[in-house]
Amino acid sequence: MSVTRDDVRHVAQLARLDFSAEEEARMADELSEILGYVEKLDELDTSGVPPMSHVLDVTNVVRNDEVDERIDQGQALEPAPEADGDHFLVPQVVE
């Protein structure tokens, strides 16, 4: 597949990018090369390859959610530099 300069201009407009004429020509050539390589990959016979979501054999490495003790409001406010008993007190930033 060949990418034209008009294609590059259209995508650049969508992405709000501004290219010079030289950059448009270079982008068109580079994108054409990339798409040519992808088309080459279509020639591979993948009928015997099972679908997968990851190329490596990875299992879930995230810990399970477990119910734990919660701290009460007083404990949460303990390390605060300033508190009024129910809330953290912070300097006013908006007048």
Tab-separated table of N, CA and C in Angstrom:
chain	number	residue	atom	x	y	z
A	1	MET	N	0.847	-1.179	0.000
A	1	MET	CA	0.000	0.000	0.000
A	1	MET	C	0.885	1.232	0.000
A	2	SER	N	0.500	2.173	-0.794
A	2	SER	CA	1.279	3.395	-0.900
A	2	SER	C	0.532	4.532	-0.211
A	3	VAL	N	1.230	5.239	0.636
A	3	VAL	CA	0.655	6.387	1.332
A	3	VAL	C	0.998	7.636	0.534
A	4	THR	N	-0.001	8.431	0.224
A	4	THR	CA	0.228	9.651	-0.548
A	4	THR	C	0.438	10.835	0.382
A	5	ARG	N	0.896	11.918	-0.205
A	5	ARG	CA	1.067	13.134	0.589
A	5	ARG	C	-0.284	13.653	1.067
A	6	ASP	N	-1.343	13.410	0.270
A	6	ASP	CA	-2.688	13.807	0.702
A	6	ASP	C	-3.105	13.020	1.946
A	7	ASP	N	-2.746	11.732	1.985
A	7	ASP	CA	-3.031	10.926	3.176
A	7	ASP	C	-2.311	11.501	4.390
A	8	VAL	N	-1.057	11.864	4.200
A	8	VAL	CA	-0.267	12.435	5.304
A	8	VAL	C	-0.887	13.746	5.756
A	9	ARG	N	-1.300	14.595	4.810
A	9	ARG	CA	-1.928	15.880	5.174
A	9	ARG	C	-3.209	15.645	5.964
A	10	HIS	N	-4.007	14.656	5.522
A	10	HIS	CA	-5.271	14.367	6.202
A	10	HIS	C	-5.028	13.904	7.636
A	11	VAL	N	-4.107	12.971	7.819
A	11	VAL	CA	-3.810	12.476	9.163
A	11	VAL	C	-3.189	13.587	10.011
A	12	ALA	N	-2.329	14.391	9.410
A	12	ALA	CA	-1.714	15.504	10.144
A	12	ALA	C	-2.781	16.498	10.600
A	13	GLN	N	-3.764	16.742	9.754
A	13	GLN	CA	-4.842	17.653	10.124
A	13	GLN	C	-5.645	17.084	11.288
A	14	LEU	N	-5.944	15.778	11.238
A	14	LEU	CA	-6.688	15.141	12.327
A	14	LEU	C	-5.914	15.211	13.641
A	15	ALA	N	-4.580	15.085	13.544
A	15	ALA	CA	-3.735	15.101	14.742
A	15	ALA	C	-3.274	16.514	15.093
A	16	ARG	N	-3.732	17.477	14.313
A	16	ARG	CA	-3.360	18.879	14.506
A	16	ARG	C	-1.836	19.063	14.458
A	17	LEU	N	-1.233	18.436	13.446
A	17	LEU	CA	0.199	18.564	13.226
A	17	LEU	C	0.427	19.388	11.970
A	18	ASP	N	1.556	20.054	11.920
A	18	ASP	CA	1.886	20.871	10.759
A	18	ASP	C	3.232	20.410	10.224
A	19	PHE	N	3.248	19.905	8.988
A	19	PHE	CA	4.468	19.423	8.362
A	19	PHE	C	4.842	20.301	7.187
A	20	SER	N	6.125	20.448	6.977
A	20	SER	CA	6.592	21.129	5.769
A	20	SER	C	6.428	20.172	4.593
A	21	ALA	N	6.609	20.667	3.381
A	21	ALA	CA	6.477	19.833	2.185
A	21	ALA	C	7.489	18.691	2.219
A	22	GLU	N	8.708	18.973	2.682
A	22	GLU	CA	9.744	17.931	2.778
A	22	GLU	C	9.324	16.859	3.778
A	23	GLU	N	8.796	17.291	4.925
A	23	GLU	CA	8.384	16.336	5.951
A	23	GLU	C	7.211	15.484	5.474
A	24	GLU	N	6.285	16.095	4.723
A	24	GLU	CA	5.161	15.329	4.179
A	24	GLU	C	5.661	14.220	3.258
A	25	ALA	N	6.607	14.563	2.396
A	25	ALA	CA	7.145	13.575	1.454
A	25	ALA	C	7.861	12.459	2.209
A	26	ARG	N	8.652	12.840	3.202
A	26	ARG	CA	9.387	11.840	3.989
A	26	ARG	C	8.424	10.935	4.754
A	27	MET	N	7.384	11.547	5.362
A	27	MET	CA	6.389	10.759	6.101
A	27	MET	C	5.671	9.784	5.174
A	28	ALA	N	5.316	10.241	3.987
A	28	ALA	CA	4.624	9.370	3.033
A	28	ALA	C	5.504	8.171	2.690
A	29	ASP	N	6.798	8.413	2.457
A	29	ASP	CA	7.717	7.319	2.134
A	29	ASP	C	7.860	6.354	3.308
A	30	GLU	N	8.054	6.900	4.512
A	30	GLU	CA	8.261	6.053	5.681
A	30	GLU	C	7.009	5.231	6.011
A	31	LEU	N	5.842	5.861	5.935
A	31	LEU	CA	4.610	5.129	6.225
A	31	LEU	C	4.343	4.060	5.174
A	32	SER	N	4.693	4.345	3.922
A	32	SER	CA	4.536	3.342	2.868
A	32	SER	C	5.422	2.133	3.132
A	33	GLU	N	6.660	2.386	3.596
A	33	GLU	CA	7.569	1.287	3.934
A	33	GLU	C	7.014	0.451	5.081
A	34	ILE	N	6.482	1.112	6.095
A	34	ILE	CA	5.936	0.403	7.256
A	34	ILE	C	4.754	-0.458	6.829
A	35	LEU	N	3.847	0.108	6.048
A	35	LEU	CA	2.682	-0.657	5.604
A	35	LEU	C	3.091	-1.785	4.665
A	36	GLY	N	4.138	-1.571	3.886
A	36	GLY	CA	4.648	-2.638	3.031
A	36	GLY	C	5.151	-3.807	3.853
A	37	TYR	N	5.813	-3.518	4.950
A	37	TYR	CA	6.301	-4.574	5.837
A	37	TYR	C	5.126	-5.320	6.464
A	38	VAL	N	4.098	-4.594	6.872
A	38	VAL	CA	2.929	-5.231	7.464
A	38	VAL	C	2.246	-6.130	6.432
A	39	GLU	N	2.179	-5.674	5.180
A	39	GLU	CA	1.596	-6.507	4.126
A	39	GLU	C	2.407	-7.790	3.942
A	40	LYS	N	3.714	-7.708	4.119
A	40	LYS	CA	4.562	-8.895	4.023
A	40	LYS	C	4.201	-9.911	5.100
A	41	LEU	N	3.851	-9.419	6.285
A	41	LEU	CA	3.459	-10.313	7.371
A	41	LEU	C	2.178	-11.073	7.043
A	42	ASP	N	1.327	-10.481	6.197
A	42	ASP	CA	0.091	-11.166	5.797
A	42	ASP	C	0.377	-12.427	4.993
A	43	GLU	N	1.569	-12.544	4.443
A	43	GLU	CA	1.932	-13.719	3.650
A	43	GLU	C	2.186	-14.953	4.526
A	44	LEU	N	2.408	-14.756	5.816
A	44	LEU	CA	2.687	-15.872	6.718
A	44	LEU	C	1.447	-16.718	6.955
A	45	ASP	N	1.630	-18.025	6.992
A	45	ASP	CA	0.534	-18.943	7.286
A	45	ASP	C	0.414	-19.076	8.801
A	46	THR	N	-0.625	-18.509	9.340
A	46	THR	CA	-0.834	-18.551	10.793
A	46	THR	C	-2.020	-19.435	11.165
A	47	SER	N	-2.439	-20.296	10.255
A	47	SER	CA	-3.613	-21.129	10.513
A	47	SER	C	-3.393	-22.092	11.684
A	48	GLY	N	-2.153	-22.519	11.934
A	48	GLY	CA	-1.890	-23.451	13.024
A	48	GLY	C	-1.484	-22.776	14.318
A	49	VAL	N	-1.498	-21.469	14.342
A	49	VAL	CA	-1.079	-20.736	15.540
A	49	VAL	C	-2.317	-20.366	16.346
A	50	PRO	N	-2.397	-20.828	17.596
A	50	PRO	CA	-3.584	-20.497	18.397
A	50	PRO	C	-3.581	-19.008	18.763
A	51	PRO	N	-4.767	-18.414	18.835
A	51	PRO	CA	-4.832	-16.998	19.221
A	51	PRO	C	-4.355	-16.820	20.660
A	52	MET	N	-3.717	-15.706	20.913
A	52	MET	CA	-3.238	-15.438	22.268
A	52	MET	C	-3.266	-13.937	22.515
A	53	SER	N	-3.266	-13.571	23.771
A	53	SER	CA	-3.277	-12.151	24.098
A	53	SER	C	-1.892	-11.661	24.471
A	54	HIS	N	-0.947	-12.582	24.688
A	54	HIS	CA	0.406	-12.191	25.053
A	54	HIS	C	1.368	-13.231	24.496
A	55	VAL	N	2.519	-12.776	24.040
A	55	VAL	CA	3.465	-13.710	23.436
A	55	VAL	C	4.184	-14.569	24.467
A	56	LEU	N	4.214	-14.123	25.708
A	56	LEU	CA	4.867	-14.886	26.768
A	56	LEU	C	3.826	-15.582	27.627
A	57	ASP	N	4.223	-16.657	28.260
A	57	ASP	CA	3.319	-17.372	29.151
A	57	ASP	C	3.276	-16.626	30.479
A	58	VAL	N	2.327	-15.709	30.594
A	58	VAL	CA	2.226	-14.860	31.772
A	58	VAL	C	0.933	-15.188	32.500
A	59	THR	N	1.024	-15.311	33.809
A	59	THR	CA	-0.184	-15.507	34.615
A	59	THR	C	-0.448	-14.229	35.385
A	60	ASN	N	-1.612	-14.150	35.961
A	60	ASN	CA	-1.992	-12.958	36.699
A	60	ASN	C	-1.033	-12.748	37.870
A	61	VAL	N	-0.387	-11.615	37.902
A	61	VAL	CA	0.581	-11.333	38.959
A	61	VAL	C	0.039	-10.325	39.974
A	62	VAL	N	-1.246	-10.002	39.853
A	62	VAL	CA	-1.855	-9.054	40.768
A	62	VAL	C	-2.401	-9.832	41.963
A	63	ARG	N	-2.218	-9.292	43.132
A	63	ARG	CA	-2.697	-9.982	44.327
A	63	ARG	C	-4.218	-10.000	44.366
A	64	ASN	N	-4.770	-10.939	45.086
A	64	ASN	CA	-6.217	-11.017	45.268
A	64	ASN	C	-6.670	-9.909	46.209
A	65	ASP	N	-7.867	-9.398	45.970
A	65	ASP	CA	-8.438	-8.419	46.889
A	65	ASP	C	-8.860	-9.141	48.156
A	66	GLU	N	-8.466	-8.612	49.283
A	66	GLU	CA	-8.834	-9.210	50.555
A	66	GLU	C	-9.362	-8.127	51.482
A	67	VAL	N	-10.401	-8.459	52.217
A	67	VAL	CA	-10.958	-7.521	53.179
A	67	VAL	C	-9.979	-7.410	54.336
A	68	ASP	N	-9.689	-6.192	54.734
A	68	ASP	CA	-8.742	-5.947	55.817
A	68	ASP	C	-9.389	-4.969	56.788
A	69	GLU	N	-8.759	-4.798	57.920
A	69	GLU	CA	-9.282	-3.851	58.891
A	69	GLU	C	-9.188	-2.440	58.342
A	70	ARG	N	-10.220	-1.655	58.646
A	70	ARG	CA	-10.210	-0.258	58.231
A	70	ARG	C	-9.813	0.587	59.423
A	71	ILE	N	-9.217	1.705	59.151
A	71	ILE	CA	-8.893	2.618	60.251
A	71	ILE	C	-10.068	3.574	60.432
A	72	ASP	N	-10.234	4.068	61.649
A	72	ASP	CA	-11.323	5.010	61.880
A	72	ASP	C	-10.866	6.422	61.524
A	73	GLN	N	-11.801	7.338	61.542
A	73	GLN	CA	-11.524	8.706	61.129
A	73	GLN	C	-10.429	9.354	61.984
A	74	GLY	N	-10.429	9.085	63.261
A	74	GLY	CA	-9.416	9.658	64.150
A	74	GLY	C	-8.018	9.205	63.771
A	75	GLN	N	-7.861	7.910	63.445
A	75	GLN	CA	-6.555	7.391	63.038
A	75	GLN	C	-6.117	7.991	61.703
A	76	ALA	N	-7.071	8.207	60.816
A	76	ALA	CA	-6.735	8.781	59.509
A	76	ALA	C	-6.263	10.226	59.656
A	77	LEU	N	-6.849	10.964	60.588
A	77	LEU	CA	-6.500	12.370	60.773
A	77	LEU	C	-5.272	12.570	61.657
A	78	GLU	N	-4.829	11.500	62.339
A	78	GLU	CA	-3.699	11.592	63.271
A	78	GLU	C	-2.443	12.223	62.658
A	79	PRO	N	-1.974	11.757	61.483
A	79	PRO	CA	-0.732	12.320	60.955
A	79	PRO	C	-0.899	13.682	60.285
A	80	ALA	N	-2.121	14.194	60.200
A	80	ALA	CA	-2.354	15.468	59.510
A	80	ALA	C	-1.713	16.614	60.272
A	81	PRO	N	-1.056	17.544	59.564
A	81	PRO	CA	-0.487	18.711	60.240
A	81	PRO	C	-1.572	19.542	60.927
A	82	GLU	N	-2.744	19.643	60.270
A	82	GLU	CA	-3.855	20.377	60.870
A	82	GLU	C	-5.155	19.656	60.554
A	83	ALA	N	-6.018	19.553	61.557
A	83	ALA	CA	-7.332	18.944	61.377
A	83	ALA	C	-8.292	19.603	62.346
A	84	ASP	N	-9.600	19.575	62.021
A	84	ASP	CA	-10.588	20.168	62.927
A	84	ASP	C	-11.414	19.112	63.644
A	85	GLY	N	-10.918	17.898	63.646
A	85	GLY	CA	-11.639	16.809	64.296
A	85	GLY	C	-12.339	15.900	63.300
A	86	ASP	N	-12.873	16.473	62.225
A	86	ASP	CA	-13.570	15.683	61.214
A	86	ASP	C	-12.907	15.759	59.838
A	87	HIS	N	-12.093	16.786	59.599
A	87	HIS	CA	-11.541	17.033	58.263
A	87	HIS	C	-10.077	17.456	58.336
A	88	PHE	N	-9.372	17.207	57.229
A	88	PHE	CA	-8.036	17.776	57.087
A	88	PHE	C	-8.190	19.258	56.827
A	89	LEU	N	-7.323	20.057	57.393
A	89	LEU	CA	-7.329	21.494	57.123
A	89	LEU	C	-6.145	21.798	56.222
A	90	VAL	N	-6.428	22.479	55.115
A	90	VAL	CA	-5.371	22.823	54.153
A	90	VAL	C	-5.425	24.314	53.885
A	91	PRO	N	-4.317	24.903	53.439
A	91	PRO	CA	-4.337	26.327	53.144
A	91	PRO	C	-5.307	26.641	51.998
A	92	GLN	N	-5.968	27.770	52.088
A	92	GLN	CA	-6.889	28.192	51.047
A	92	GLN	C	-6.078	28.571	49.804
A	93	VAL	N	-6.490	28.075	48.647
A	93	VAL	CA	-5.767	28.389	47.416
A	93	VAL	C	-6.621	29.176	46.439
A	94	VAL	N	-7.922	29.208	46.669
A	94	VAL	CA	-8.837	29.974	45.795
A	94	VAL	C	-9.572	30.969	46.655
A	95	GLU	N	-9.621	32.207	46.203
A	95	GLU	CA	-10.330	33.233	46.979
A	95	GLU	C	-11.755	33.342	46.542
